[in-house]
Amino acid sequence: MRVVLLGPPGAGKGSLAGVLKEKFSLAHISTGDMLREEIKKGSELGQEIQTLITRGALVSDELVTKLVAQRITKGQDLKKGFMLDGYPRTVKQAQDLDEILKKADLPLDFALNMEADSTLLLKRLTGRRVCRKCGALFHMLNKPPVKSGVCDACGGELYQRTDDNEETIKARMQVYEISTQPIIEYYTSQHKLKELDGNLETIDLANAVTALLK
Ligand code: ADP
């Protein structure tokens, strides 16, 4: 199965990715993670990316599409299927993705869209903590780690993303509405869109997606 995960920041794309990985062994391709890896390298490009992410702005279509094309062309691990998380984010990216997947003979099956209440999105993002080592997700109130600041899964250090503050979150929401929401129409017209309730917490989300994809 090959899917894209759609929805505003905080809708639960990362949690859904965790569920799909476990249930369907899908490879997880996250452009946000790829860009954060580039930042870690400390390159000049990484610094430019960091500035954009911290402002809540999008990185150029050209750069992210290049990263995704490389990942898909090289991907030996994509045979069982994959999910794209955070890509596409513009209609141009959606069109380019169709081209890339056509060439690779790996067409998309579905676009899974999640919507959630805006107050919930804000709460989830401001309380979110991420493991620096394994990427596991925690929440200060809803899913705190057993030991403060330490990942339950691997013992890695937990951190707060630089774009998970209220001001940047508002900018990200606006960017989502203007640039990303039109993609929903794009996949609707291809009859690929499926809806999931982003207000659900992870366990219920797991049941809902299993029922949806049966
Ligand atoms: P979220 O979905 O929670 O906003 P991501 O980790 O997917 O988080 O993305 C974080 C940031 O990385 C975005 O706000 C944007 O600056 C950049 N980014 C990620 N994916 C893309 C993309 N496909 N196109 C442009 N910028 C992107």
PDB file of C-alpha atoms and ligand atoms in Angstrom:
ATOM      1  CA  MET A   1       0.000   0.000   0.000  1.00  0.00           C
ATOM      2  CA  ARG A   2       1.239   3.458  -0.933  1.00  0.00           C
ATOM      3  CA  VAL A   3      -0.345   6.443   0.791  1.00  0.00           C
ATOM      4  CA  VAL A   4       0.137  10.127   1.529  1.00  0.00           C
ATOM      5  CA  LEU A   5      -0.837  11.523   4.938  1.00  0.00           C
ATOM      6  CA  LEU A   6      -2.591  14.882   4.848  1.00  0.00           C
ATOM      7  CA  GLY A   7      -3.783  17.266   7.549  1.00  0.00           C
ATOM      8  CA  PRO A   8      -2.786  20.396   9.445  1.00  0.00           C
ATOM      9  CA  PRO A   9       0.167  20.422  11.849  1.00  0.00           C
ATOM     10  CA  GLY A  10      -0.846  18.524  14.996  1.00  0.00           C
ATOM     11  CA  ALA A  11      -3.604  16.490  13.303  1.00  0.00           C
ATOM     12  CA  GLY A  12      -1.664  13.327  14.121  1.00  0.00           C
ATOM     13  CA  LYS A  13       0.234  12.428  10.937  1.00  0.00           C
ATOM     14  CA  GLY A  14       3.243  11.317  12.974  1.00  0.00           C
ATOM     15  CA  SER A  15       1.094   9.133  15.266  1.00  0.00           C
ATOM     16  CA  LEU A  16      -0.749   7.671  12.285  1.00  0.00           C
ATOM     17  CA  ALA A  17       2.613   6.915  10.661  1.00  0.00           C
ATOM     18  CA  GLY A  18       3.578   4.940  13.783  1.00  0.00           C
ATOM     19  CA  VAL A  19       0.353   2.911  13.548  1.00  0.00           C
ATOM     20  CA  LEU A  20       0.748   2.208   9.810  1.00  0.00           C
ATOM     21  CA  LYS A  21       4.348   1.162  10.287  1.00  0.00           C
ATOM     22  CA  GLU A  22       3.373  -1.363  12.930  1.00  0.00           C
ATOM     23  CA  LYS A  23       0.208  -2.719  11.292  1.00  0.00           C
ATOM     24  CA  PHE A  24       1.193  -2.695   7.628  1.00  0.00           C
ATOM     25  CA  SER A  25       5.017  -2.509   7.725  1.00  0.00           C
ATOM     26  CA  LEU A  26       4.980   0.611   5.583  1.00  0.00           C
ATOM     27  CA  ALA A  27       8.193   2.607   5.195  1.00  0.00           C
ATOM     28  CA  HIS A  28       7.920   6.128   6.631  1.00  0.00           C
ATOM     29  CA  ILE A  29       9.079   8.970   4.391  1.00  0.00           C
ATOM     30  CA  SER A  30       8.878  12.268   6.288  1.00  0.00           C
ATOM     31  CA  THR A  31      10.165  15.408   4.575  1.00  0.00           C
ATOM     32  CA  GLY A  32      10.196  17.218   7.950  1.00  0.00           C
ATOM     33  CA  ASP A  33      12.575  14.530   9.305  1.00  0.00           C
ATOM     34  CA  MET A  34      14.717  14.686   6.148  1.00  0.00           C
ATOM     35  CA  LEU A  35      15.018  18.469   6.459  1.00  0.00           C
ATOM     36  CA  ARG A  36      15.870  18.237  10.174  1.00  0.00           C
ATOM     37  CA  GLU A  37      18.624  15.709   9.263  1.00  0.00           C
ATOM     38  CA  GLU A  38      20.051  18.266   6.830  1.00  0.00           C
ATOM     39  CA  ILE A  39      19.995  20.895   9.614  1.00  0.00           C
ATOM     40  CA  LYS A  40      21.901  18.522  11.926  1.00  0.00           C
ATOM     41  CA  LYS A  41      24.742  18.350   9.381  1.00  0.00           C
ATOM     42  CA  GLY A  42      25.353  22.044  10.018  1.00  0.00           C
ATOM     43  CA  SER A  43      25.738  22.764   6.283  1.00  0.00           C
ATOM     44  CA  GLU A  44      24.962  26.159   4.733  1.00  0.00           C
ATOM     45  CA  LEU A  45      21.846  24.622   3.202  1.00  0.00           C
ATOM     46  CA  GLY A  46      20.908  23.308   6.653  1.00  0.00           C
ATOM     47  CA  GLN A  47      21.122  26.813   8.098  1.00  0.00           C
ATOM     48  CA  GLU A  48      18.846  28.186   5.369  1.00  0.00           C
ATOM     49  CA  ILE A  49      16.344  25.402   6.069  1.00  0.00           C
ATOM     50  CA  GLN A  50      16.490  26.105   9.813  1.00  0.00           C
ATOM     51  CA  THR A  51      15.593  29.773   9.246  1.00  0.00           C
ATOM     52  CA  LEU A  52      12.535  28.836   7.159  1.00  0.00           C
ATOM     53  CA  ILE A  53      11.318  26.120   9.538  1.00  0.00           C
ATOM     54  CA  THR A  54      11.676  28.369  12.580  1.00  0.00           C
ATOM     55  CA  ARG A  55       9.517  30.972  10.811  1.00  0.00           C
ATOM     56  CA  GLY A  56       6.926  28.351   9.915  1.00  0.00           C
ATOM     57  CA  ALA A  57       7.496  28.966   6.193  1.00  0.00           C
ATOM     58  CA  LEU A  58       7.787  26.266   3.539  1.00  0.00           C
ATOM     59  CA  VAL A  59      11.089  25.141   2.076  1.00  0.00           C
ATOM     60  CA  SER A  60      11.160  25.389  -1.746  1.00  0.00           C
ATOM     61  CA  ASP A  61       9.209  22.859  -3.811  1.00  0.00           C
ATOM     62  CA  GLU A  62      12.371  22.203  -5.802  1.00  0.00           C
ATOM     63  CA  LEU A  63      14.466  21.178  -2.790  1.00  0.00           C
ATOM     64  CA  VAL A  64      11.918  18.904  -1.102  1.00  0.00           C
ATOM     65  CA  THR A  65      10.909  17.287  -4.380  1.00  0.00           C
ATOM     66  CA  LYS A  66      14.567  16.497  -5.079  1.00  0.00           C
ATOM     67  CA  LEU A  67      14.880  14.840  -1.645  1.00  0.00           C
ATOM     68  CA  VAL A  68      11.723  12.792  -2.182  1.00  0.00           C
ATOM     69  CA  ALA A  69      12.711  11.750  -5.728  1.00  0.00           C
ATOM     70  CA  GLN A  70      16.111  10.542  -4.454  1.00  0.00           C
ATOM     71  CA  ARG A  71      14.483   8.632  -1.611  1.00  0.00           C
ATOM     72  CA  ILE A  72      11.975   6.906  -3.895  1.00  0.00           C
ATOM     73  CA  THR A  73      14.441   6.070  -6.650  1.00  0.00           C
ATOM     74  CA  LYS A  74      16.988   4.617  -4.234  1.00  0.00           C
ATOM     75  CA  GLY A  75      14.438   2.967  -1.927  1.00  0.00           C
ATOM     76  CA  GLN A  76      15.075  -0.768  -1.722  1.00  0.00           C
ATOM     77  CA  ASP A  77      12.804  -0.852   1.324  1.00  0.00           C
ATOM     78  CA  LEU A  78       9.668   0.439  -0.425  1.00  0.00           C
ATOM     79  CA  LYS A  79       8.416  -2.875  -1.869  1.00  0.00           C
ATOM     80  CA  LYS A  80       5.945  -3.499   0.986  1.00  0.00           C
ATOM     81  CA  GLY A  81       4.622   0.011   0.531  1.00  0.00           C
ATOM     82  CA  PHE A  82       5.257   3.416   2.014  1.00  0.00           C
ATOM     83  CA  MET A  83       3.633   6.485   3.473  1.00  0.00           C
ATOM     84  CA  LEU A  84       4.608  10.044   2.701  1.00  0.00           C
ATOM     85  CA  ASP A  85       4.268  12.314   5.734  1.00  0.00           C
ATOM     86  CA  GLY A  86       4.526  16.087   5.184  1.00  0.00           C
ATOM     87  CA  TYR A  87       4.793  15.741   1.408  1.00  0.00           C
ATOM     88  CA  PRO A  88       3.138  16.907  -0.792  1.00  0.00           C
ATOM     89  CA  ARG A  89       2.405  20.296   0.792  1.00  0.00           C
ATOM     90  CA  THR A  90       1.548  22.261  -2.374  1.00  0.00           C
ATOM     91  CA  VAL A  91      -0.377  21.356  -5.510  1.00  0.00           C
ATOM     92  CA  LYS A  92       2.896  21.637  -7.471  1.00  0.00           C
ATOM     93  CA  GLN A  93       4.449  19.021  -5.163  1.00  0.00           C
ATOM     94  CA  ALA A  94       1.397  16.768  -5.637  1.00  0.00           C
ATOM     95  CA  GLN A  95       1.766  16.987  -9.425  1.00  0.00           C
ATOM     96  CA  ASP A  96       5.517  16.334  -9.259  1.00  0.00           C
ATOM     97  CA  LEU A  97       4.917  13.384  -6.928  1.00  0.00           C
ATOM     98  CA  ASP A  98       2.549  11.818  -9.462  1.00  0.00           C
ATOM     99  CA  GLU A  99       5.303  12.097 -12.083  1.00  0.00           C
ATOM    100  CA  ILE A 100       7.964  10.596  -9.786  1.00  0.00           C
ATOM    101  CA  LEU A 101       5.710   7.678  -8.817  1.00  0.00           C
ATOM    102  CA  LYS A 102       4.651   7.087 -12.414  1.00  0.00           C
ATOM    103  CA  LYS A 103       8.287   6.775 -13.490  1.00  0.00           C
ATOM    104  CA  ALA A 104       9.003   4.410 -10.590  1.00  0.00           C
ATOM    105  CA  ASP A 105       5.827   2.430 -11.396  1.00  0.00           C
ATOM    106  CA  LEU A 106       4.633   2.892  -7.809  1.00  0.00           C
ATOM    107  CA  PRO A 107       1.330   4.799  -8.103  1.00  0.00           C
ATOM    108  CA  LEU A 108      -0.451   6.031  -4.980  1.00  0.00           C
ATOM    109  CA  ASP A 109      -3.386   4.089  -3.567  1.00  0.00           C
ATOM    110  CA  PHE A 110      -4.836   6.649  -1.142  1.00  0.00           C
ATOM    111  CA  ALA A 111      -4.496  10.058   0.421  1.00  0.00           C
ATOM    112  CA  LEU A 112      -5.505   9.864   4.097  1.00  0.00           C
ATOM    113  CA  ASN A 113      -6.756  13.211   5.359  1.00  0.00           C
ATOM    114  CA  MET A 114      -7.134  14.121   9.021  1.00  0.00           C
ATOM    115  CA  GLU A 115      -8.842  17.239  10.365  1.00  0.00           C
ATOM    116  CA  ALA A 116      -9.047  18.239  14.034  1.00  0.00           C
ATOM    117  CA  ASP A 117     -10.291  21.174  16.143  1.00  0.00           C
ATOM    118  CA  SER A 118      -7.876  24.101  16.154  1.00  0.00           C
ATOM    119  CA  THR A 119      -7.677  24.309  19.973  1.00  0.00           C
ATOM    120  CA  LEU A 120      -6.706  20.646  20.088  1.00  0.00           C
ATOM    121  CA  LEU A 121      -4.058  21.148  17.372  1.00  0.00           C
ATOM    122  CA  LEU A 122      -2.484  23.965  19.382  1.00  0.00           C
ATOM    123  CA  LYS A 123      -2.505  21.952  22.631  1.00  0.00           C
ATOM    124  CA  ARG A 124      -0.929  18.953  20.954  1.00  0.00           C
ATOM    125  CA  LEU A 125       1.851  20.962  19.335  1.00  0.00           C
ATOM    126  CA  THR A 126       2.810  23.156  22.301  1.00  0.00           C
ATOM    127  CA  GLY A 127       3.004  20.096  24.575  1.00  0.00           C
ATOM    128  CA  ARG A 128       4.813  17.869  22.076  1.00  0.00           C
ATOM    129  CA  ARG A 129       8.262  16.491  22.885  1.00  0.00           C
ATOM    130  CA  VAL A 130      10.334  14.372  20.495  1.00  0.00           C
ATOM    131  CA  CYS A 131      13.162  11.927  21.132  1.00  0.00           C
ATOM    132  CA  ARG A 132      16.387  13.184  19.589  1.00  0.00           C
ATOM    133  CA  LYS A 133      17.606   9.617  19.061  1.00  0.00           C
ATOM    134  CA  CYS A 134      14.638   7.519  17.835  1.00  0.00           C
ATOM    135  CA  GLY A 135      12.002  10.154  16.998  1.00  0.00           C
ATOM    136  CA  ALA A 136       9.381   8.745  19.431  1.00  0.00           C
ATOM    137  CA  LEU A 137       6.623  11.246  20.238  1.00  0.00           C
ATOM    138  CA  PHE A 138       5.529  12.311  23.737  1.00  0.00           C
ATOM    139  CA  HIS A 139       3.204  14.935  25.197  1.00  0.00           C
ATOM    140  CA  MET A 140       3.810  16.801  28.450  1.00  0.00           C
ATOM    141  CA  LEU A 141       0.202  16.239  29.620  1.00  0.00           C
ATOM    142  CA  ASN A 142      -1.326  13.402  27.565  1.00  0.00           C
ATOM    143  CA  LYS A 143       1.657  11.098  27.195  1.00  0.00           C
ATOM    144  CA  PRO A 144       4.465  12.147  29.513  1.00  0.00           C
ATOM    145  CA  PRO A 145       7.608   9.995  29.645  1.00  0.00           C
ATOM    146  CA  VAL A 146       8.162   7.902  32.772  1.00  0.00           C
ATOM    147  CA  LYS A 147      11.315   9.884  33.546  1.00  0.00           C
ATOM    148  CA  SER A 148      11.179  13.583  32.758  1.00  0.00           C
ATOM    149  CA  GLY A 149      13.139  14.524  29.623  1.00  0.00           C
ATOM    150  CA  VAL A 150      14.070  10.896  28.817  1.00  0.00           C
ATOM    151  CA  CYS A 151      12.620   8.677  26.051  1.00  0.00           C
ATOM    152  CA  ASP A 152      10.784   5.570  27.368  1.00  0.00           C
ATOM    153  CA  ALA A 153      11.699   3.616  24.232  1.00  0.00           C
ATOM    154  CA  CYS A 154      15.453   4.203  23.890  1.00  0.00           C
ATOM    155  CA  GLY A 155      16.622   6.441  26.751  1.00  0.00           C
ATOM    156  CA  GLY A 156      17.376   9.289  24.319  1.00  0.00           C
ATOM    157  CA  GLU A 157      16.991  12.950  25.226  1.00  0.00           C
ATOM    158  CA  LEU A 158      13.581  14.564  24.623  1.00  0.00           C
ATOM    159  CA  TYR A 159      13.423  18.020  23.067  1.00  0.00           C
ATOM    160  CA  GLN A 160      10.879  20.572  21.919  1.00  0.00           C
ATOM    161  CA  ARG A 161      11.012  21.453  18.212  1.00  0.00           C
ATOM    162  CA  THR A 162      11.945  25.090  17.512  1.00  0.00           C
ATOM    163  CA  ASP A 163       8.738  25.475  15.474  1.00  0.00           C
ATOM    164  CA  ASP A 164       6.446  24.143  18.235  1.00  0.00           C
ATOM    165  CA  ASN A 165       5.869  27.555  19.846  1.00  0.00           C
ATOM    166  CA  GLU A 166       2.593  29.474  19.597  1.00  0.00           C
ATOM    167  CA  GLU A 167       3.796  32.149  17.180  1.00  0.00           C
ATOM    168  CA  THR A 168       5.314  29.708  14.680  1.00  0.00           C
ATOM    169  CA  ILE A 169       2.361  27.337  15.021  1.00  0.00           C
ATOM    170  CA  LYS A 170       0.006  30.158  13.916  1.00  0.00           C
ATOM    171  CA  ALA A 171       2.216  30.808  10.869  1.00  0.00           C
ATOM    172  CA  ARG A 172       2.261  27.071  10.046  1.00  0.00           C
ATOM    173  CA  MET A 173      -1.562  26.916  10.266  1.00  0.00           C
ATOM    174  CA  GLN A 174      -1.877  29.820   7.829  1.00  0.00           C
ATOM    175  CA  VAL A 175       0.577  28.254   5.416  1.00  0.00           C
ATOM    176  CA  TYR A 176      -1.412  25.027   5.670  1.00  0.00           C
ATOM    177  CA  GLU A 177      -4.703  26.742   4.792  1.00  0.00           C
ATOM    178  CA  ILE A 178      -3.299  28.688   1.867  1.00  0.00           C
ATOM    179  CA  SER A 179      -0.810  26.261   0.297  1.00  0.00           C
ATOM    180  CA  THR A 180      -1.687  22.759   1.475  1.00  0.00           C
ATOM    181  CA  GLN A 181      -5.476  22.589   1.775  1.00  0.00           C
ATOM    182  CA  PRO A 182      -6.004  22.810  -2.034  1.00  0.00           C
ATOM    183  CA  ILE A 183      -4.331  19.395  -2.284  1.00  0.00           C
ATOM    184  CA  ILE A 184      -7.439  17.850  -0.734  1.00  0.00           C
ATOM    185  CA  GLU A 185      -9.382  18.835  -3.862  1.00  0.00           C
ATOM    186  CA  TYR A 186      -6.549  17.447  -6.029  1.00  0.00           C
ATOM    187  CA  TYR A 187      -6.875  13.965  -4.487  1.00  0.00           C
ATOM    188  CA  THR A 188     -10.673  14.135  -4.302  1.00  0.00           C
ATOM    189  CA  SER A 189     -10.781  14.604  -8.064  1.00  0.00           C
ATOM    190  CA  GLN A 190      -8.520  11.540  -8.421  1.00  0.00           C
ATOM    191  CA  HIS A 191     -10.972   9.578  -6.168  1.00  0.00           C
ATOM    192  CA  LYS A 192      -8.129   8.781  -3.764  1.00  0.00           C
ATOM    193  CA  LEU A 193      -9.147  10.754  -0.700  1.00  0.00           C
ATOM    194  CA  LYS A 194     -10.103   8.966   2.525  1.00  0.00           C
ATOM    195  CA  GLU A 195     -11.023  10.788   5.732  1.00  0.00           C
ATOM    196  CA  LEU A 196      -9.945   9.981   9.278  1.00  0.00           C
ATOM    197  CA  ASP A 197     -10.953  11.871  12.428  1.00  0.00           C
ATOM    198  CA  GLY A 198      -7.866  13.737  13.662  1.00  0.00           C
ATOM    199  CA  ASN A 199      -9.542  14.381  17.032  1.00  0.00           C
ATOM    200  CA  LEU A 200      -9.069  10.704  17.937  1.00  0.00           C
ATOM    201  CA  GLU A 201      -6.217   9.709  20.206  1.00  0.00           C
ATOM    202  CA  THR A 202      -3.733   7.088  19.013  1.00  0.00           C
ATOM    203  CA  ILE A 203      -5.495   3.863  20.124  1.00  0.00           C
ATOM    204  CA  ASP A 204      -8.828   4.862  18.553  1.00  0.00           C
ATOM    205  CA  LEU A 205      -7.014   6.161  15.494  1.00  0.00           C
ATOM    206  CA  ALA A 206      -5.368   2.751  15.075  1.00  0.00           C
ATOM    207  CA  ASN A 207      -8.775   1.037  15.100  1.00  0.00           C
ATOM    208  CA  ALA A 208     -10.278   3.604  12.726  1.00  0.00           C
ATOM    209  CA  VAL A 209      -7.494   3.309  10.158  1.00  0.00           C
ATOM    210  CA  THR A 210      -7.531  -0.499  10.284  1.00  0.00           C
ATOM    211  CA  ALA A 211     -11.274  -0.475   9.582  1.00  0.00           C
ATOM    212  CA  LEU A 212     -10.863   2.100   6.823  1.00  0.00           C
ATOM    213  CA  LEU A 213      -8.137   0.235   4.940  1.00  0.00           C
ATOM    214  CA  LYS A 214      -9.599  -3.272   5.252  1.00  0.00           C
TER     215      LYS A 214
HETATM  216  P1  ADP B   1       4.215  19.489  10.768  1.00  0.00           P
HETATM  217  O1  ADP B   1       3.378  18.639   9.847  1.00  0.00           O
HETATM  218  O2  ADP B   1       3.995  19.198  12.198  1.00  0.00           O
HETATM  219  O3  ADP B   1       4.117  20.968  10.447  1.00  0.00           O
HETATM  220  P2  ADP B   1       6.801  18.598   9.516  1.00  0.00           P
HETATM  221  O4  ADP B   1       7.853  17.931  10.314  1.00  0.00           O
HETATM  222  O5  ADP B   1       6.113  17.833   8.453  1.00  0.00           O
HETATM  223  O6  ADP B   1       5.772  19.179  10.598  1.00  0.00           O
HETATM  224  O7  ADP B   1       7.421  19.917   8.829  1.00  0.00           O
HETATM  225  C1  ADP B   1       8.144  20.885   9.558  1.00  0.00           C
HETATM  226  C2  ADP B   1       8.557  22.021   8.628  1.00  0.00           C
HETATM  227  O8  ADP B   1       9.438  21.499   7.608  1.00  0.00           O
HETATM  228  C3  ADP B   1       7.450  22.714   7.858  1.00  0.00           C
HETATM  229  O9  ADP B   1       6.809  23.722   8.619  1.00  0.00           O
HETATM  230  C4  ADP B   1       8.217  23.272   6.657  1.00  0.00           C
HETATM  231  O10 ADP B   1       8.953  24.430   7.029  1.00  0.00           O
HETATM  232  C5  ADP B   1       9.215  22.162   6.360  1.00  0.00           C
HETATM  233  N1  ADP B   1       8.667  21.179   5.380  1.00  0.00           N
HETATM  234  C6  ADP B   1       8.395  19.863   5.634  1.00  0.00           C
HETATM  235  N2  ADP B   1       7.895  19.256   4.544  1.00  0.00           N
HETATM  236  C7  ADP B   1       7.850  20.212   3.573  1.00  0.00           C
HETATM  237  C8  ADP B   1       7.392  20.216   2.219  1.00  0.00           C
HETATM  238  N3  ADP B   1       6.871  19.120   1.655  1.00  0.00           N
HETATM  239  N4  ADP B   1       7.487  21.378   1.529  1.00  0.00           N
HETATM  240  C9  ADP B   1       8.013  22.494   2.073  1.00  0.00           C
HETATM  241  N5  ADP B   1       8.427  22.573   3.353  1.00  0.00           N
HETATM  242  C10 ADP B   1       8.355  21.448   4.105  1.00  0.00           C
END
